[in-house]
Amino acid sequence: MNRVRYVPHSILHKLPGLFLLSNKRNVCSSYLDGIGMRDKYGGMRINLSEGNISTREFIDHLTNACSCRPPPFPAIWVTVPSDKFSIVPSLCLDPPEGPGLQFHHAAGKSATLTRWLDDGPSKIPEYATHQLGVAGVLTNPEQTHILMVRERSGSRFPGWKFPTGLTHLGENIEEAVLREVYEECHVSAVFAGVIAFRQQHRHPSYFDRSDLLIICRLNLPSGTTDLPKIRPCQKELSDSKWMLLSELKSAQVHSVLENHNLRRIADAKEEIHITTITKKVVDLINHESIRPYVEFRSEHLQSILRDCWYDLFLPYIREGSGKNAP
């Protein structure tokens, strides 16, 4: 015997609205699925440079989709080419007038906007949270001399330092540090390993992003007997030299720098001024050290992703190489 269940009127009169809401979500989702694609997390990604998309129709469907509960997808990503930047104000309008997107990043001639639609805190990752720099610590085989440079006026620290620079997009750490040493000093080197790294947050020179500096141990090419001649880059460096490691023992070490200190350091001819990080690294690799230390050396391995590779840095114990070392 079939049972007829009683449906309260308070629910019954709401059903048409529920059906309309569900239908609106389905229509908007179908339209956006037709012009975009889902990522592996279920988010919707739309590139307005692809295909002939009606701007007004797109904004209407997107606004409706972003107002649905539950949302048809957890997040929305919209990439806008420069010839369609005029629609950006409409994309940024707060609900219910617009979809309420926010800028995520810009590259080349396009900008990407996004919005987290699902419940709970946003899981959309920030863009370019870190920049990656490299420093090259290059000594001769006897570890009596180390390559040091001074940057031109305008540098935050006008004293002596290791050759440093930023990596390029898609550039490996070892490629970057060898390139920087050659560009600054025209000295060829061989990558040995990573011996330290520094992290620093809200760097004032880098748009308040976090900064990672990878400090790399370098060697001269096999068979090199004499110290190679340095040909410094005149645009970047005010001075460069093969400095005796013993000279750095008496160097003045600086942490917090005041303007009067900067002027004194910049004018110094005989005195050697270095930062704390330089002092720490020099102590680590000093030729009189008897302590073993760890170098991280890379292995180039194939990823589970098609046609992708990665570098895995694994620790290697380097024994102390000084005259007192075993």
Short mmCIF file of C-alpha atoms in Angstrom, two decimals:
data_model
loop_
_atom_site.label_atom_id
_atom_site.label_comp_id
_atom_site.label_asym_id
_atom_site.label_seq_id
_atom_site.Cartn_x
_atom_site.Cartn_y
_atom_site.Cartn_z
CA MET A 1 0.00 0.00 0.00
CA ASN A 2 1.44 3.36 -1.02
CA ARG A 3 1.80 5.94 1.70
CA VAL A 4 1.10 9.59 1.01
CA ARG A 5 3.32 11.80 3.14
CA TYR A 6 2.03 15.08 4.40
CA VAL A 7 4.03 18.11 3.26
CA PRO A 8 3.50 21.18 5.46
CA HIS A 9 2.30 24.29 3.66
CA SER A 10 5.22 26.26 5.11
CA ILE A 11 7.55 24.09 3.04
CA LEU A 12 5.26 23.64 0.07
CA HIS A 13 5.03 27.35 -0.71
CA LYS A 14 8.81 27.59 -0.70
CA LEU A 15 9.35 24.83 -3.25
CA PRO A 16 8.95 27.02 -6.38
CA GLY A 17 11.70 29.31 -5.06
CA LEU A 18 13.93 26.35 -4.35
CA PHE A 19 13.37 25.01 -7.85
CA LEU A 20 14.15 28.43 -9.35
CA LEU A 21 17.35 28.72 -7.31
CA SER A 22 18.46 25.25 -8.35
CA ASN A 23 17.62 26.00 -11.97
CA LYS A 24 19.56 29.30 -11.85
CA ARG A 25 22.60 27.50 -10.47
CA ASN A 26 22.40 24.84 -13.18
CA VAL A 27 21.99 27.39 -15.98
CA CYS A 28 24.89 29.54 -14.77
CA SER A 29 27.10 26.52 -14.15
CA SER A 30 26.35 25.09 -17.62
CA TYR A 31 27.14 28.42 -19.29
CA LEU A 32 30.44 28.85 -17.43
CA ASP A 33 31.39 25.20 -18.01
CA GLY A 34 30.91 25.90 -21.71
CA ILE A 35 33.48 28.70 -21.79
CA GLY A 36 35.85 27.62 -19.01
CA MET A 37 37.37 24.53 -17.49
CA ARG A 38 37.48 22.93 -14.06
CA ASP A 39 40.79 22.57 -12.25
CA LYS A 40 41.71 19.51 -10.19
CA TYR A 41 40.11 21.07 -7.11
CA GLY A 42 36.79 21.69 -8.85
CA GLY A 43 37.38 25.42 -9.27
CA MET A 44 36.28 27.19 -12.45
CA ARG A 45 38.98 28.79 -14.62
CA ILE A 46 37.98 31.12 -17.44
CA ASN A 47 40.31 32.89 -19.88
CA LEU A 48 38.53 35.74 -21.66
CA SER A 49 41.16 35.79 -24.41
CA GLU A 50 39.88 32.42 -25.63
CA GLY A 51 36.82 32.41 -27.88
CA ASN A 52 34.23 35.07 -28.63
CA ILE A 53 32.61 35.68 -25.25
CA SER A 54 29.80 38.18 -24.77
CA THR A 55 30.98 40.46 -21.96
CA ARG A 56 27.54 41.40 -20.62
CA GLU A 57 26.21 37.85 -20.72
CA PHE A 58 29.36 36.55 -19.05
CA ILE A 59 29.18 39.05 -16.18
CA ASP A 60 25.47 38.31 -15.61
CA HIS A 61 26.01 34.54 -15.45
CA LEU A 62 29.10 34.93 -13.28
CA THR A 63 27.30 37.26 -10.86
CA ASN A 64 24.40 34.82 -10.55
CA ALA A 65 26.73 31.85 -10.07
CA CYS A 66 28.66 33.65 -7.32
CA SER A 67 25.42 34.42 -5.46
CA CYS A 68 24.18 30.81 -5.42
CA ARG A 69 24.20 28.77 -2.23
CA PRO A 70 25.64 26.23 -2.29
CA PRO A 71 27.98 27.57 -4.99
CA PRO A 72 28.38 25.60 -8.24
CA PHE A 73 32.17 25.52 -7.70
CA PRO A 74 34.47 26.32 -4.74
CA ALA A 75 36.48 29.05 -6.48
CA ILE A 76 36.43 31.15 -9.63
CA TRP A 77 39.47 32.32 -11.62
CA VAL A 78 39.08 34.81 -14.47
CA THR A 79 42.00 35.86 -16.67
CA VAL A 80 41.38 39.15 -18.49
CA PRO A 81 43.54 40.23 -21.47
CA SER A 82 44.56 43.87 -21.76
CA ASP A 83 42.07 44.59 -24.55
CA LYS A 84 39.22 43.72 -22.15
CA PHE A 85 40.45 45.55 -19.04
CA SER A 86 37.38 47.79 -19.29
CA ILE A 87 35.26 45.03 -17.68
CA VAL A 88 37.48 44.75 -14.59
CA PRO A 89 35.46 47.32 -12.55
CA SER A 90 32.30 45.27 -13.21
CA LEU A 91 34.06 42.07 -12.12
CA CYS A 92 35.14 43.73 -8.89
CA LEU A 93 31.68 45.02 -7.92
CA ASP A 94 30.56 43.59 -4.60
CA PRO A 95 27.53 41.27 -4.56
CA PRO A 96 24.71 41.48 -5.42
CA GLU A 97 25.66 44.08 -8.07
CA GLY A 98 28.62 42.02 -9.29
CA PRO A 99 30.61 38.82 -8.70
CA GLY A 100 32.97 40.47 -6.19
CA LEU A 101 36.27 39.27 -7.68
CA GLN A 102 39.66 40.45 -6.42
CA PHE A 103 43.02 40.76 -8.15
CA HIS A 104 45.28 37.75 -7.74
CA HIS A 105 48.18 38.50 -10.09
CA ALA A 106 49.17 40.10 -13.36
CA ALA A 107 51.69 38.87 -15.93
CA GLY A 108 52.55 40.11 -19.40
CA LYS A 109 49.41 41.66 -20.87
CA SER A 110 46.78 39.97 -18.72
CA ALA A 111 45.45 40.07 -15.17
CA THR A 112 43.88 37.23 -13.19
CA LEU A 113 41.07 37.85 -10.71
CA THR A 114 39.62 35.34 -8.32
CA ARG A 115 37.16 34.71 -5.50
CA TRP A 116 36.70 31.93 -2.98
CA LEU A 117 33.03 30.88 -2.97
CA ASP A 118 32.94 27.83 -0.72
CA ASP A 119 32.30 27.95 3.01
CA GLY A 120 35.19 28.42 5.40
CA PRO A 121 38.50 30.27 4.99
CA SER A 122 39.82 30.81 1.47
CA LYS A 123 42.11 28.09 0.16
CA ILE A 124 43.28 30.13 -2.81
CA PRO A 125 47.09 30.37 -2.58
CA GLU A 126 48.74 33.77 -2.62
CA TYR A 127 50.71 34.65 -5.72
CA ALA A 128 54.50 35.13 -5.63
CA THR A 129 54.82 34.94 -1.86
CA HIS A 130 58.60 34.51 -2.12
CA GLN A 131 61.44 35.58 -4.32
CA LEU A 132 64.55 33.43 -4.61
CA GLY A 133 68.09 34.76 -4.52
CA VAL A 134 71.46 33.00 -4.66
CA ALA A 135 74.91 33.73 -3.24
CA GLY A 136 78.13 32.12 -4.47
CA VAL A 137 80.86 31.19 -1.97
CA LEU A 138 83.89 30.52 -4.18
CA THR A 139 87.31 29.61 -2.78
CA ASN A 140 90.50 28.26 -4.30
CA PRO A 141 91.36 24.57 -3.69
CA GLU A 142 93.71 25.45 -0.82
CA GLN A 143 90.94 27.54 0.78
CA THR A 144 93.25 30.47 1.33
CA HIS A 145 91.32 32.94 -0.86
CA ILE A 146 87.64 33.71 -1.36
CA LEU A 147 85.91 35.75 -4.07
CA MET A 148 84.37 38.93 -2.61
CA VAL A 149 82.67 41.92 -4.22
CA ARG A 150 81.38 45.38 -3.38
CA GLU A 151 78.27 46.68 -5.10
CA ARG A 152 78.04 50.16 -6.53
CA SER A 153 76.57 53.08 -4.58
CA GLY A 154 72.87 52.67 -3.95
CA SER A 155 73.29 49.20 -2.48
CA ARG A 156 71.79 48.63 0.96
CA PHE A 157 75.22 47.47 2.14
CA PRO A 158 78.32 49.03 0.55
CA GLY A 159 80.76 46.66 2.26
CA TRP A 160 82.19 43.34 1.06
CA LYS A 161 79.92 40.42 0.24
CA PHE A 162 79.59 37.27 -1.82
CA PRO A 163 78.40 37.63 -5.43
CA THR A 164 74.60 37.48 -5.27
CA GLY A 165 71.56 37.85 -7.48
CA LEU A 166 68.02 36.71 -8.18
CA THR A 167 67.04 33.57 -10.03
CA HIS A 168 65.12 33.83 -13.28
CA LEU A 169 61.79 32.10 -13.74
CA GLY A 170 62.46 28.44 -14.54
CA GLU A 171 66.17 28.70 -13.69
CA ASN A 172 67.77 26.10 -11.41
CA ILE A 173 69.66 27.22 -8.31
CA GLU A 174 73.02 25.99 -9.59
CA GLU A 175 72.48 27.62 -12.98
CA ALA A 176 71.57 30.91 -11.33
CA VAL A 177 74.53 31.10 -8.95
CA LEU A 178 77.07 30.19 -11.65
CA ARG A 179 75.53 32.78 -13.97
CA GLU A 180 75.63 35.49 -11.29
CA VAL A 181 79.29 34.84 -10.44
CA TYR A 182 80.23 34.94 -14.11
CA GLU A 183 78.14 38.04 -14.87
CA GLU A 184 79.60 39.97 -11.95
CA CYS A 185 83.23 38.79 -12.07
CA HIS A 186 83.72 36.84 -15.33
CA VAL A 187 84.99 33.90 -13.27
CA SER A 188 83.91 30.36 -14.17
CA ALA A 189 83.04 28.05 -11.29
CA VAL A 190 81.63 24.61 -10.51
CA PHE A 191 78.61 24.08 -8.27
CA ALA A 192 79.38 22.00 -5.16
CA GLY A 193 76.24 22.26 -3.03
CA VAL A 194 73.96 24.35 -0.85
CA ILE A 195 75.47 25.08 2.56
CA ALA A 196 72.95 27.51 4.08
CA PHE A 197 69.90 29.61 3.34
CA ARG A 198 68.39 32.75 4.79
CA GLN A 199 64.72 33.60 5.01
CA GLN A 200 63.46 37.13 5.51
CA HIS A 201 59.88 38.39 5.50
CA ARG A 202 58.28 41.65 4.36
CA HIS A 203 61.44 42.77 2.59
CA PRO A 204 61.07 46.51 1.86
CA SER A 205 62.89 46.29 -1.47
CA TYR A 206 60.79 43.40 -2.76
CA PHE A 207 57.21 44.68 -2.45
CA ASP A 208 56.93 43.36 1.12
CA ARG A 209 57.27 39.79 -0.14
CA SER A 210 59.25 37.07 1.65
CA ASP A 211 62.83 36.55 0.51
CA LEU A 212 64.88 33.33 0.41
CA LEU A 213 68.63 33.53 -0.20
CA ILE A 214 70.26 30.20 -1.09
CA ILE A 215 73.97 30.21 -0.20
CA CYS A 216 75.95 27.90 -2.46
CA ARG A 217 79.42 26.41 -2.14
CA LEU A 218 81.39 26.74 -5.38
CA ASN A 219 84.73 25.38 -6.56
CA LEU A 220 87.10 26.43 -9.31
CA PRO A 221 87.14 24.14 -12.35
CA SER A 222 89.29 21.03 -12.04
CA GLY A 223 92.92 21.65 -12.93
CA THR A 224 92.87 25.34 -11.99
CA THR A 225 96.13 26.20 -10.23
CA ASP A 226 96.25 30.00 -10.22
CA LEU A 227 93.56 32.40 -9.09
CA PRO A 228 91.55 33.40 -12.18
CA LYS A 229 91.67 37.04 -13.18
CA ILE A 230 88.57 38.97 -12.19
CA ARG A 231 86.92 41.22 -14.76
CA PRO A 232 84.24 42.98 -12.70
CA CYS A 233 80.97 44.17 -14.18
CA GLN A 234 81.34 47.95 -14.11
CA LYS A 235 77.59 48.53 -13.96
CA GLU A 236 77.09 46.45 -10.83
CA LEU A 237 80.34 46.44 -8.85
CA SER A 238 82.56 49.12 -7.41
CA ASP A 239 85.25 46.61 -6.42
CA SER A 240 86.07 42.90 -6.39
CA LYS A 241 89.01 40.78 -5.30
CA TRP A 242 90.33 37.42 -4.25
CA MET A 243 90.45 38.14 -0.53
CA LEU A 244 92.54 36.19 1.94
CA LEU A 245 90.28 34.30 4.30
CA SER A 246 92.61 35.35 7.09
CA GLU A 247 91.75 39.01 6.34
CA LEU A 248 88.11 38.36 7.15
CA LYS A 249 89.00 37.38 10.72
CA SER A 250 89.54 41.03 11.55
CA ALA A 251 86.59 42.34 9.53
CA GLN A 252 84.06 44.61 11.18
CA VAL A 253 80.70 42.84 11.34
CA HIS A 254 77.45 44.80 10.98
CA SER A 255 73.84 43.93 11.67
CA VAL A 256 71.63 47.03 12.03
CA LEU A 257 72.93 49.79 9.77
CA GLU A 258 72.50 53.50 10.39
CA ASN A 259 73.06 56.20 7.77
CA HIS A 260 76.31 57.38 9.34
CA ASN A 261 77.63 53.80 9.31
CA LEU A 262 76.71 53.41 5.65
CA ARG A 263 78.71 56.48 4.72
CA ARG A 264 81.70 55.28 6.72
CA ILE A 265 81.54 51.81 5.17
CA ALA A 266 81.21 53.21 1.64
CA ASP A 267 84.26 55.43 2.13
CA ALA A 268 86.39 52.70 3.74
CA LYS A 269 89.48 51.77 1.73
CA GLU A 270 91.58 49.67 4.10
CA GLU A 271 88.98 48.44 6.58
CA ILE A 272 86.91 45.38 5.71
CA HIS A 273 83.20 45.57 6.53
CA ILE A 274 80.90 42.55 6.26
CA THR A 275 77.45 41.54 7.47
CA THR A 276 76.59 38.90 10.05
CA ILE A 277 75.55 36.38 7.41
CA THR A 278 78.93 36.68 5.65
CA LYS A 279 80.73 36.20 8.96
CA LYS A 280 78.71 33.07 9.80
CA VAL A 281 79.33 31.47 6.40
CA VAL A 282 83.05 32.31 6.37
CA ASP A 283 83.41 30.74 9.82
CA LEU A 284 81.73 27.63 8.45
CA ILE A 285 84.08 27.13 5.52
CA ASN A 286 87.23 28.63 7.05
CA HIS A 287 90.35 26.63 6.21
CA GLU A 288 91.19 26.18 9.90
CA SER A 289 87.82 24.63 10.71
CA ILE A 290 87.89 21.04 11.91
CA ARG A 291 84.12 20.62 12.09
CA PRO A 292 82.34 18.63 9.40
CA TYR A 293 79.34 20.38 7.86
CA VAL A 294 76.49 19.50 5.54
CA GLU A 295 76.23 20.42 1.89
CA PHE A 296 73.00 19.78 0.03
CA ARG A 297 73.64 18.37 -3.43
CA SER A 298 70.98 18.04 -6.08
CA GLU A 299 69.64 15.06 -7.98
CA HIS A 300 67.70 15.74 -11.17
CA LEU A 301 64.68 13.43 -11.08
CA GLN A 302 61.62 12.85 -13.23
CA SER A 303 58.30 13.97 -11.80
CA ILE A 304 55.09 11.94 -11.81
CA LEU A 305 53.76 14.75 -14.02
CA ARG A 306 54.27 14.22 -17.73
CA ASP A 307 57.40 15.89 -19.17
CA CYS A 308 58.27 17.48 -15.80
CA TRP A 309 61.49 17.18 -13.81
CA TYR A 310 62.56 18.41 -10.40
CA ASP A 311 65.74 18.82 -8.35
CA LEU A 312 65.92 17.05 -5.00
CA PHE A 313 68.61 18.41 -2.65
CA LEU A 314 69.97 15.77 -0.28
CA PRO A 315 72.50 16.23 2.55
CA TYR A 316 76.14 15.29 2.09
CA ILE A 317 78.64 15.42 4.96
CA ARG A 318 81.70 17.47 4.08
CA GLU A 319 84.64 16.90 6.40
CA GLY A 320 86.65 19.78 7.82
CA SER A 321 89.50 20.52 5.47
CA GLY A 322 91.80 22.60 7.64
CA LYS A 323 95.28 21.75 8.76
CA ASN A 324 93.89 20.32 12.00
CA ALA A 325 91.27 18.21 10.27
CA PRO A 326 91.57 14.42 10.56
#
